[in-house]
XYZ file of C-alpha atoms in Angstrom:
319
model
C 67.821 113.887 160.825
C 69.261 116.154 163.348
C 72.043 118.684 162.741
C 74.397 120.562 164.580
C 73.419 123.694 165.862
C 75.808 126.630 164.781
C 76.645 127.722 168.375
C 78.460 125.941 171.228
C 76.197 124.065 173.629
C 76.558 121.705 176.748
C 77.827 118.614 175.345
C 76.094 116.519 177.911
C 72.753 117.932 176.908
C 70.722 117.075 173.599
C 71.502 119.000 170.421
C 68.535 121.125 168.973
C 66.892 118.935 166.283
C 66.588 120.233 162.481
C 63.136 120.742 162.942
C 63.733 123.168 165.849
C 66.255 125.025 163.903
C 64.115 125.427 161.065
C 61.214 126.828 163.133
C 63.840 129.524 164.409
C 64.781 130.354 160.899
C 63.068 133.437 159.171
C 59.713 132.200 157.680
C 60.419 128.750 159.161
C 62.267 127.767 156.309
C 64.880 124.886 156.959
C 68.744 125.804 157.087
C 71.120 125.661 154.197
C 69.412 128.058 151.531
C 68.105 127.274 148.201
C 69.518 125.053 145.388
C 72.020 122.288 146.168
C 72.936 123.550 149.718
C 69.435 122.884 150.869
C 69.533 119.291 149.407
C 72.665 118.630 151.459
C 71.128 120.266 154.367
C 67.890 118.049 154.595
C 69.923 114.904 155.109
C 73.506 115.801 156.328
C 74.413 112.612 157.788
C 73.430 110.541 154.595
C 75.169 113.119 152.510
C 78.332 113.206 154.631
C 78.817 109.436 154.345
C 78.064 109.394 150.716
C 80.538 111.963 149.867
C 83.256 110.687 152.221
C 83.379 107.404 150.790
C 82.879 108.529 147.146
C 85.668 111.274 147.394
C 87.958 109.169 149.150
C 87.600 106.060 146.835
C 87.830 108.105 143.614
C 91.007 109.723 144.983
C 92.349 106.277 146.002
C 91.865 104.931 142.571
C 95.309 105.536 141.036
C 97.003 104.295 144.153
C 95.050 101.002 143.999
C 95.845 100.762 140.334
C 99.410 101.374 140.564
C 102.277 99.156 141.483
C 101.509 99.786 145.256
C 98.200 97.945 144.541
C 96.802 95.884 141.779
C 99.560 96.652 139.373
C 97.244 97.532 136.491
C 99.022 101.007 136.178
C 102.768 100.718 135.676
C 103.744 103.388 138.173
C 104.748 103.089 141.839
C 104.442 105.674 144.346
C 107.814 107.069 145.551
C 109.295 107.064 148.923
C 108.878 103.696 150.170
C 105.991 102.643 152.531
C 106.021 106.152 154.106
C 106.173 108.080 150.960
C 103.409 106.009 149.359
C 101.048 106.641 152.061
C 101.814 110.056 152.113
C 101.320 110.562 148.267
C 98.667 107.651 147.575
C 96.475 107.417 150.863
C 96.556 110.745 152.533
C 95.100 112.903 149.812
C 92.040 110.686 149.809
C 91.904 110.580 153.540
C 91.675 114.465 153.453
C 89.196 114.668 150.653
C 86.954 112.306 152.255
C 86.027 112.486 155.873
C 87.198 116.211 156.651
C 86.415 117.670 153.330
C 82.868 116.241 153.432
C 82.347 117.436 156.946
C 83.217 120.709 156.191
C 81.175 120.838 152.901
C 78.096 119.539 154.631
C 78.444 121.820 157.508
C 78.811 124.930 155.223
C 75.662 123.840 153.261
C 73.714 123.231 156.500
C 74.803 125.832 158.898
C 76.806 128.349 156.739
C 79.603 130.228 158.239
C 78.323 129.993 161.720
C 78.528 126.400 161.798
C 82.280 126.311 160.111
C 83.165 128.764 163.297
C 81.385 126.534 165.648
C 83.174 123.334 164.137
C 86.433 125.266 164.538
C 85.661 125.780 168.230
C 85.053 122.300 168.977
C 88.050 121.229 166.974
C 90.223 123.269 169.096
C 88.785 122.053 172.538
C 92.136 121.280 174.047
C 91.441 122.302 177.709
C 90.213 119.051 179.090
C 92.637 118.552 181.955
C 96.164 116.847 181.727
C 94.909 113.739 183.284
C 92.797 112.891 180.368
C 96.052 113.285 177.844
C 98.084 111.287 180.496
C 95.392 108.555 180.381
C 95.443 108.241 176.626
C 99.322 108.472 176.110
C 99.837 105.875 178.636
C 96.970 103.464 178.512
C 96.927 103.114 174.546
C 100.435 101.631 174.097
C 100.239 99.781 177.388
C 97.113 97.993 176.385
C 98.536 97.085 172.935
C 101.914 95.901 174.885
C 99.766 93.693 177.099
C 97.406 92.424 174.097
C 100.592 91.583 171.884
C 102.307 89.836 174.632
C 99.151 87.631 175.435
C 98.391 86.866 171.791
C 101.917 86.012 170.897
C 103.153 84.464 174.266
C 106.296 86.764 174.109
C 107.211 89.575 176.318
C 108.351 93.082 175.182
C 111.818 94.079 175.092
C 113.049 97.763 175.598
C 113.240 99.376 172.478
C 116.434 101.506 171.165
C 116.678 105.058 172.574
C 116.076 106.465 169.177
C 112.666 104.924 168.998
C 111.844 106.831 172.439
C 112.978 109.934 170.864
C 111.007 109.594 167.661
C 107.750 108.485 169.403
C 106.256 111.989 170.121
C 107.434 113.773 167.262
C 106.214 110.819 165.078
C 102.600 110.983 167.009
C 102.508 114.706 166.284
C 102.669 113.649 162.368
C 100.091 111.349 162.990
C 97.888 113.925 164.506
C 97.825 116.248 161.584
C 97.592 113.473 158.973
C 95.628 110.470 159.918
C 94.012 112.287 163.097
C 93.097 115.405 161.183
C 91.878 113.517 157.947
C 89.497 111.183 159.652
C 88.258 112.126 163.182
C 86.586 115.413 162.045
C 84.320 113.493 160.058
C 83.499 110.265 161.741
C 83.413 111.467 165.431
C 83.099 115.441 165.226
C 80.424 115.614 162.425
C 78.590 111.915 162.327
C 78.523 110.791 165.986
C 76.700 113.693 167.750
C 74.006 113.814 165.099
C 73.450 110.023 164.859
C 73.846 109.937 168.900
C 70.852 112.349 169.117
C 68.764 110.006 167.247
C 70.012 106.810 168.095
C 71.495 107.022 171.345
C 75.518 106.378 171.878
C 75.585 102.744 171.417
C 73.298 102.847 168.279
C 75.512 105.809 166.885
C 78.449 103.639 167.643
C 76.821 100.645 165.689
C 76.641 102.991 162.584
C 79.856 104.781 162.638
C 82.064 101.795 163.521
C 81.276 99.535 160.482
C 81.002 102.602 158.144
C 84.498 103.708 159.304
C 85.840 100.397 158.779
C 84.221 99.817 155.338
C 85.604 103.197 154.358
C 89.357 101.723 154.454
C 87.980 98.581 152.421
C 89.693 99.361 149.171
C 92.938 99.966 150.600
C 93.092 96.403 151.342
C 94.067 95.977 147.743
C 97.148 97.936 148.259
C 100.428 97.371 150.124
C 98.627 99.385 153.131
C 96.436 96.235 153.522
C 98.206 93.554 152.110
C 97.749 93.724 148.460
C 95.740 91.842 146.015
C 96.273 88.451 147.745
C 95.318 89.641 151.190
C 93.697 87.031 153.448
C 90.041 87.790 153.572
C 90.181 87.370 157.338
C 92.272 90.429 157.681
C 89.848 93.013 156.663
C 87.034 91.164 158.448
C 89.192 91.270 161.660
C 89.649 95.027 160.798
C 85.994 95.733 160.669
C 85.473 94.024 164.040
C 88.344 96.054 165.515
C 86.795 99.541 164.202
C 83.233 98.559 165.750
C 84.807 97.947 169.122
C 87.243 100.704 169.048
C 84.574 103.158 168.120
C 83.020 102.234 171.399
C 85.996 103.417 173.135
C 86.262 106.559 171.346
C 82.464 107.358 171.750
C 83.103 106.960 175.466
C 85.907 109.340 175.197
C 84.343 111.882 173.001
C 81.306 112.007 175.432
C 83.218 111.955 178.770
C 85.719 114.346 177.809
C 83.000 117.023 176.522
C 83.560 116.222 173.102
C 87.125 117.266 172.799
C 88.179 116.290 169.302
C 91.905 116.683 170.058
C 91.762 114.055 172.657
C 89.940 111.453 170.280
C 92.445 112.261 167.567
C 95.096 111.443 170.153
C 93.583 108.387 171.044
C 93.259 107.165 167.447
C 96.659 108.270 166.283
C 98.460 106.742 169.518
C 97.270 103.121 168.210
C 98.738 104.012 164.589
C 101.938 105.496 166.126
C 102.632 102.633 168.523
C 102.594 100.123 165.810
C 104.468 102.215 163.297
C 107.078 103.443 165.540
C 107.758 101.038 168.597
C 106.119 97.784 168.090
C 108.635 96.102 165.773
C 111.536 97.019 167.998
C 109.532 95.914 171.162
C 108.463 92.541 169.684
C 111.346 91.912 167.159
C 110.469 88.182 166.661
C 106.642 88.205 166.512
C 104.947 88.267 163.016
C 103.367 91.449 161.786
C 100.017 89.768 161.519
C 99.776 89.805 165.560
C 99.171 93.657 165.282
C 95.878 93.071 164.139
C 95.123 90.339 166.479
C 96.306 92.548 169.553
C 94.438 95.881 168.544
C 91.250 93.685 168.065
C 91.765 92.032 171.787
C 92.489 95.452 173.149
C 89.609 97.221 171.503
C 86.926 94.566 172.345
C 88.192 94.092 175.946
C 88.058 97.770 176.449
C 84.724 98.339 174.784
C 83.118 95.495 177.032
C 84.287 96.913 180.323
C 83.070 100.530 179.050
C 79.704 99.214 178.198
C 79.264 97.308 181.379
C 80.368 100.056 183.506
C 78.446 102.886 181.666
C 75.376 100.347 180.944
C 75.730 101.352 177.514
C 75.624 105.103 177.853
C 79.293 105.251 176.934
C 79.703 108.748 178.736
C 76.628 110.283 177.526
C 74.773 111.841 180.529
C 70.874 111.525 180.642
C 69.082 114.507 179.823
C 67.635 116.276 182.472
C 63.502 115.546 183.270
C 61.746 118.736 182.718
C 58.148 119.539 183.369
């Protein structure tokens, strides 16, 4: 299994393999040091996914058992839908993907790896056109697809919604975006991409990203204990297709994590902030259909245009 090198590199060139890193280490020893750190360093991607699932699912157990979920625990998280997500969902989200990514990075690469991780996470300077593209195209695609699925056109939302849109997006960036994307895209994607290519990596990350959410479908987050089984299946298909879009954005922008986080959270923010006011008579279930349609359409276009490379430039031929 390949690993991140603890120094920045050209994002369009292959990353050094774990074997090459080991050969450069004193005495030819693999990274990570003795004991548990070395165990995690030998198979970082496997350990990342294992810990991300285990830690999040364990932390979500009270939420799933509470009155917000199965009702086996006679306690309801306060604050309504927003409060229950902040108190019931978010701690497990932070503990899983980002927590596991940081732990495995430290075990495999030490402080140098964490410093490099921080530099990649703060790669904001990618050009204003990229931010404009994401901010405009994501809600536009969801509006068009909602209209196509429902047969109803959008209405102009109240001024209060427009004023709240960007502040709500900023909140989403430091909650959903920061909790998830440093794990799925910053940690797992490049390592898997080195070994399986961009499409192969997407076919791994996409379904696992979706599966990580599955226990939440037993709660009010996903519909509760009597949720229609079609809903999580549709969600899994959506995460696979949307992962192709995020892979392209990650590669094409030079691995800009803030931009990838913005794309992810723009979907959440549009549905939670503006969608209901723009489509007041459309059932909530249509949001899932619209997101699936938009994701599949964008993924197919990108796969065809990039011939499956999803923004990753081929390595230069040497010799």
